[in-house]
Coordinates of C-alpha atoms and ligand atoms in Angstrom, one line a residue:
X296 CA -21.5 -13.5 34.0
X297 CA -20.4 -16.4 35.8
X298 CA -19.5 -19.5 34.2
X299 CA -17.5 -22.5 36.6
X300 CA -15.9 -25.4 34.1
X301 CA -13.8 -28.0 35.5
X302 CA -11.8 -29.8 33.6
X303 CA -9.9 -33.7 34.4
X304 CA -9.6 -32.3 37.9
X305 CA -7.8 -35.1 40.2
X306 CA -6.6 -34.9 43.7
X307 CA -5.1 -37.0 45.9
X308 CA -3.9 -36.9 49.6
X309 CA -1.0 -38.6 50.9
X310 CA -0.9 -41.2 48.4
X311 CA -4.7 -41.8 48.8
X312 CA -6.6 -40.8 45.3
X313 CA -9.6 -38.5 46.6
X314 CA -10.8 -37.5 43.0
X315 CA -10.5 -38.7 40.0
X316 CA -10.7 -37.0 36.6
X317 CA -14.1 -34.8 37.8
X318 CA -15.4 -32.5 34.8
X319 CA -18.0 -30.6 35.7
X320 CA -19.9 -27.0 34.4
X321 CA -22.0 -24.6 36.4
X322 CA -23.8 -22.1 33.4
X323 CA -24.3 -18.5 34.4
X324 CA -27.4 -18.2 36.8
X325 CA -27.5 -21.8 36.8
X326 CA -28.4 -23.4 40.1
X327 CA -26.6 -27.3 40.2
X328 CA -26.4 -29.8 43.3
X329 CA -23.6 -32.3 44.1
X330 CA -25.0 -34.8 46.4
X331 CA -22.6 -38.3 46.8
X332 CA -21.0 -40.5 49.6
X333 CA -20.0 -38.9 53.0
X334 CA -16.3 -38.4 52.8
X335 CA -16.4 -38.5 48.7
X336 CA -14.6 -35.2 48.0
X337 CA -17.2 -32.9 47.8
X338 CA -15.9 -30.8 50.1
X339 CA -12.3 -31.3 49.0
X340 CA -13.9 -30.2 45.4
X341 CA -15.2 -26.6 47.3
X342 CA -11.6 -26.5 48.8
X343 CA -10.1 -26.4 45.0
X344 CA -12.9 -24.3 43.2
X345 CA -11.8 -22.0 46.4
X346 CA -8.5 -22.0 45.9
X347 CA -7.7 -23.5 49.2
X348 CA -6.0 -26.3 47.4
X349 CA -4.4 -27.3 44.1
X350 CA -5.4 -29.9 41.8
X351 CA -2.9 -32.7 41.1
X352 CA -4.1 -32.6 37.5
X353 CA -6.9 -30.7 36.1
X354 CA -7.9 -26.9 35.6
X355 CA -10.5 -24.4 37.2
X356 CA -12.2 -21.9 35.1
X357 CA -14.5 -19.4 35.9
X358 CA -15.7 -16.8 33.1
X359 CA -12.1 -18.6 31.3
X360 CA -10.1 -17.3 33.9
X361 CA -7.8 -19.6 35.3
X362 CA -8.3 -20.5 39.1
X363 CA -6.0 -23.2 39.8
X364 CA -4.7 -22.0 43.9
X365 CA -6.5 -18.3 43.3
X366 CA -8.5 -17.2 45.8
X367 CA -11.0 -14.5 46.5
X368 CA -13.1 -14.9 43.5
X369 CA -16.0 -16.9 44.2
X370 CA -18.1 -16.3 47.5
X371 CA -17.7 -19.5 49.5
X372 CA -19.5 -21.0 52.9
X373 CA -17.7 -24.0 54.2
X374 CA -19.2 -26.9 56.3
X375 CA -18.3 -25.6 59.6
X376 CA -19.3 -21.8 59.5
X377 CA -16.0 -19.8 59.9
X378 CA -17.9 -17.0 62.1
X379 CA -14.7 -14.3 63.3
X380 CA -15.5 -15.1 67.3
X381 CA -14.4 -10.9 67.7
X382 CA -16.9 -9.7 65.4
X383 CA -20.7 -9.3 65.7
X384 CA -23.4 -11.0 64.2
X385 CA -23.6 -7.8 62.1
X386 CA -19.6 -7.4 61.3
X387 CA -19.7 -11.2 60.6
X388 CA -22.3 -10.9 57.6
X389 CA -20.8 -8.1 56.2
X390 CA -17.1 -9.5 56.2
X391 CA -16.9 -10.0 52.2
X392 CA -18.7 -7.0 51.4
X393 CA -16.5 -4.7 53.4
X394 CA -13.3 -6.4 52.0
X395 CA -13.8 -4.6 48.8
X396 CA -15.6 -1.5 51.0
X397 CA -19.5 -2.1 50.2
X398 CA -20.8 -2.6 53.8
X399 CA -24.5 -2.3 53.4
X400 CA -25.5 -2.6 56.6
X401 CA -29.5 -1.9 55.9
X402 CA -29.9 -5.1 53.5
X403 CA -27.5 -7.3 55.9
X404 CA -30.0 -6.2 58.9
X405 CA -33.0 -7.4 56.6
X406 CA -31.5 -10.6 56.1
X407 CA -30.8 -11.3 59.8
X408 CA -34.4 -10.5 60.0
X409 CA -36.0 -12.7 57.6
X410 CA -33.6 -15.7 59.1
X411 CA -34.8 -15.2 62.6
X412 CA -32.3 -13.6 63.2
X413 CA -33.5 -10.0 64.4
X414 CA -32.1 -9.0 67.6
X415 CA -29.0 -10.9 67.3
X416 CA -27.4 -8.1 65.2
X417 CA -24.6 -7.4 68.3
X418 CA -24.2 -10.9 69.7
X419 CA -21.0 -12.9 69.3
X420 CA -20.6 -15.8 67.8
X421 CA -20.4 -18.0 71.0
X422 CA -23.8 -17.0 71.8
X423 CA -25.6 -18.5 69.1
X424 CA -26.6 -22.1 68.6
X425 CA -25.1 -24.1 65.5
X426 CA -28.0 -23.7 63.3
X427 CA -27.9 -19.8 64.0
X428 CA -24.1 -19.7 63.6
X429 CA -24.6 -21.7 60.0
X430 CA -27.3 -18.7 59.0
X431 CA -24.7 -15.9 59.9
X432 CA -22.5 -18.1 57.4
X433 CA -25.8 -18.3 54.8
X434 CA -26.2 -14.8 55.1
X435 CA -22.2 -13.9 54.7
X436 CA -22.2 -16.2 51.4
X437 CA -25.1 -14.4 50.4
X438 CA -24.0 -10.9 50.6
X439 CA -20.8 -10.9 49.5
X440 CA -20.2 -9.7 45.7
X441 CA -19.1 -12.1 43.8
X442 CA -20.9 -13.9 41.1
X443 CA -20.0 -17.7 42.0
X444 CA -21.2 -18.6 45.3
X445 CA -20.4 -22.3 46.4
X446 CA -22.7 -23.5 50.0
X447 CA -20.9 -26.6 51.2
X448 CA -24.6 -28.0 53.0
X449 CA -25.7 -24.8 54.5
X450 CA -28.9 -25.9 56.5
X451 CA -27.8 -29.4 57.5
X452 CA -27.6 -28.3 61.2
X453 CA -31.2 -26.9 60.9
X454 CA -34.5 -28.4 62.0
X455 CA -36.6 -29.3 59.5
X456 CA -38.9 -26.4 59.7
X457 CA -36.1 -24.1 59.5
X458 CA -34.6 -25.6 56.9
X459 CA -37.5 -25.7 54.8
X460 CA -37.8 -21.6 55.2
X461 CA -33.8 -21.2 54.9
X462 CA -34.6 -23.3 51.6
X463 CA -37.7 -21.3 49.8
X464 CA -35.6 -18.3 50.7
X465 CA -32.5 -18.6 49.8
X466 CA -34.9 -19.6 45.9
X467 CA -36.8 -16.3 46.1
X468 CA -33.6 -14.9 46.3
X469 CA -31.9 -16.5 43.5
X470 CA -34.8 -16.2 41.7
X471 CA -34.2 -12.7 42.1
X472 CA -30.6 -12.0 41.6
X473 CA -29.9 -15.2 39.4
X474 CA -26.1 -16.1 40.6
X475 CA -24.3 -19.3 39.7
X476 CA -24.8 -21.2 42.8
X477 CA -23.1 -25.1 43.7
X478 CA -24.7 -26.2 46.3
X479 CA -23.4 -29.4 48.1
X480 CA -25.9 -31.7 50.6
X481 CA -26.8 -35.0 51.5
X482 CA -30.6 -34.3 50.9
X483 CA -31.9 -35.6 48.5
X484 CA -35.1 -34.0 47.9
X485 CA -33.4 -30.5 49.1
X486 CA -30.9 -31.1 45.4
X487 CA -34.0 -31.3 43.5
X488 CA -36.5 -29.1 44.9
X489 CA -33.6 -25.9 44.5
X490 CA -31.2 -27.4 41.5
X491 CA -31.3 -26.7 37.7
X492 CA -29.5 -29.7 37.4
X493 CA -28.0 -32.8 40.0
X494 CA -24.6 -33.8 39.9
X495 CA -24.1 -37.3 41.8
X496 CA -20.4 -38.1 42.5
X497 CA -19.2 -41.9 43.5
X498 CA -16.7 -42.4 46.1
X499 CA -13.4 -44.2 46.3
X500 CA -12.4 -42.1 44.2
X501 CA -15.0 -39.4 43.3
X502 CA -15.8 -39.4 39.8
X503 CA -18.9 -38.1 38.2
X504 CA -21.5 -40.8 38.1
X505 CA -24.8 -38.9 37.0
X506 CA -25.6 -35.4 35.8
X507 CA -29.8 -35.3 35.8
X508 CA -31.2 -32.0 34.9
X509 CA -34.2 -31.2 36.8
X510 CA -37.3 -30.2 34.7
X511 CA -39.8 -29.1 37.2
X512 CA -41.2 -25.2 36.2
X513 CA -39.6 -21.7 37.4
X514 CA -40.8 -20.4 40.2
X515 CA -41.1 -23.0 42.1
X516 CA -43.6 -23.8 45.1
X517 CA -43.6 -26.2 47.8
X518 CA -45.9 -28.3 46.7
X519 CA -43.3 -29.9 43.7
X520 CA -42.5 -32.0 46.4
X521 CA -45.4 -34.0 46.8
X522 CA -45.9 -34.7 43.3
X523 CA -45.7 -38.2 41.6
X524 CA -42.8 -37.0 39.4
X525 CA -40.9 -35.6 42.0
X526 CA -41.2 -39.1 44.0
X527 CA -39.7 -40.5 40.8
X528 CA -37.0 -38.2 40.7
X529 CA -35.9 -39.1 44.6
X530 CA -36.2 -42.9 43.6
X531 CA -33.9 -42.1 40.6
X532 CA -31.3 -40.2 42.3
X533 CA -31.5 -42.6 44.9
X534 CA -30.9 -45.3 43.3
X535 CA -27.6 -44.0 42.0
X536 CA -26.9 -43.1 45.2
X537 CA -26.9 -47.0 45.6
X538 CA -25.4 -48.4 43.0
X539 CA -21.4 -49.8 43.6
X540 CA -19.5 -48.5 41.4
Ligands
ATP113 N1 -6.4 -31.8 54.0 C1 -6.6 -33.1 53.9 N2 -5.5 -34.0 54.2 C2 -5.7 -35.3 54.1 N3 -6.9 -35.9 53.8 C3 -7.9 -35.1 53.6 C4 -7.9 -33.7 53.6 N4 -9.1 -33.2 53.3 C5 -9.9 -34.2 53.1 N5 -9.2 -35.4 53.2 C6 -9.8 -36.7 53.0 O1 -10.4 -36.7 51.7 C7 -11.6 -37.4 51.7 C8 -12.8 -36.6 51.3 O2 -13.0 -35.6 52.2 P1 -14.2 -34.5 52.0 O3 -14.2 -33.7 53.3 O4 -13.9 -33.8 50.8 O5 -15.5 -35.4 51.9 P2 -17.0 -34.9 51.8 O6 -17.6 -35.6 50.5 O7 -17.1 -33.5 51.9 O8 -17.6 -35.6 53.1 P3 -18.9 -35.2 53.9 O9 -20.1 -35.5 53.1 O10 -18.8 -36.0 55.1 O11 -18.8 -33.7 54.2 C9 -11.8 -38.0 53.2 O12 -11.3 -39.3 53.2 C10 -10.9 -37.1 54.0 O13 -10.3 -37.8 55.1
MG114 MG1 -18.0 -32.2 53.2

């Protein structure tokens, strides 16, 4: 079970309001999207479901714990992959696993596979490109235990190609384990072809402006994307995307 509510959550820094009153629920083995304005919050919203900040106002739940300043309970990738420059490729993805001692070091060499990654298992951190440094993050996220992973745009350093295999992978695998994933980009068409649902913010402050859900089929293949509906859907979002609020 994993079930995120947040409730009237408002933050402001240094006099500046950030967020304002953001309610928002994740169900268990839902997957929801936050797409909004660069420099809107929704990283600053990641930092508070982390536990890296307080809300001003407001109150984190997950499962109705409280989790208000806690840390440690959901599996979180930030923006800029936080890669331990001493450790391996290898004792990087395996980092949350081992700090509550289960390593698994067969499925974490699988995964480096699969993300292009074989070979790199003993390189450090400084030897990989950005887009191979935000994998080791993906990867990390993906294998550590807890139920409530939040991905703070995970393949925005990627080419397109790799992005598009990051993306059908990372929904084969959520397809098969079914966590509660919120999943922050700027892509439009990335929100919808992954997302149960699609939460737009506004900016200045952030409050929620639009909370679709998505209604295209389980499993889902490629080839959504080039459908008349889902053109519809990318005209809809964007245009909420658009509007002043
Ligand atoms: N620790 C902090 N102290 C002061 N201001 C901050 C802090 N963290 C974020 N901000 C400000 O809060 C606002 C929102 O930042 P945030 O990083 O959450 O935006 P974002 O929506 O994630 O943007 P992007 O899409 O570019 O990643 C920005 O104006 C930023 O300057
Ligand atoms: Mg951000």
């Amino acid at each position: 079970m994993a079930e995120l509510s947040l409730i009237d959550i408002s933050k402001s820094f240094d006099g500046k309001q950030i967020l304002e009153r953001i309610s928002l629920s994740v169900s268990d083995a839902e997957f929801v999207s936050i797409v909004g304005p660069s420099g809107s919050g929704k990283s600053t919203l990641f930092h508070l479901i982390g536990g890296l900040l307080e809300p001003d106002s407001g109150d984190i739940y997950l499962d109705g714990e409280r989790l208000n300043g806690k840390r440690g309970t959901i599996s979180y990738m930030p923006q800029t992959p936080s890669l331990m420059p001493w450790r391996t490729v290898l004792d990087n993805v395996v980092l949350g696993a081992e700090l509550i001692g289960r390593k698994n070091g067969k499925k974490a060499i699988e995964m480096l596979a699969k993300a292009g990654l074989a070979g790199y298992e003993e390189a450090y951190p400084n030897q990989l490109s950005g887009g191979m440094k935000q994998r080791v993050a993906f990867i990390r996220s993906m294998l550590s235990p807890q139920s409530f992973i939040c991905l703070d745009e995970p393949f925005s350093a990627l080419d397109e190609f790799t992005r598009l295999d990051m993306q059908q992978w990372l929904l084969s695998m959520w397809e098969d384990h079914r966590r509660s994933i919120l999943f922050v980009t700027h892509n439009i068409e990335e929100a919808l072809f992954l997302s149960d649902r699609v939460i737009v913010l506004s900016s200045g402050p952030a409050r929620v402006k639009a909370d679709f859900t998505i209604p295209f089929p389980r499993p889902r293949k490629e080839s959504v994307v080039l459908s008349q509906e889902f053109l519809e859907w990318k005209k809809t979002i964007y245009q909420e995307l658009q509007v002043i609020t």
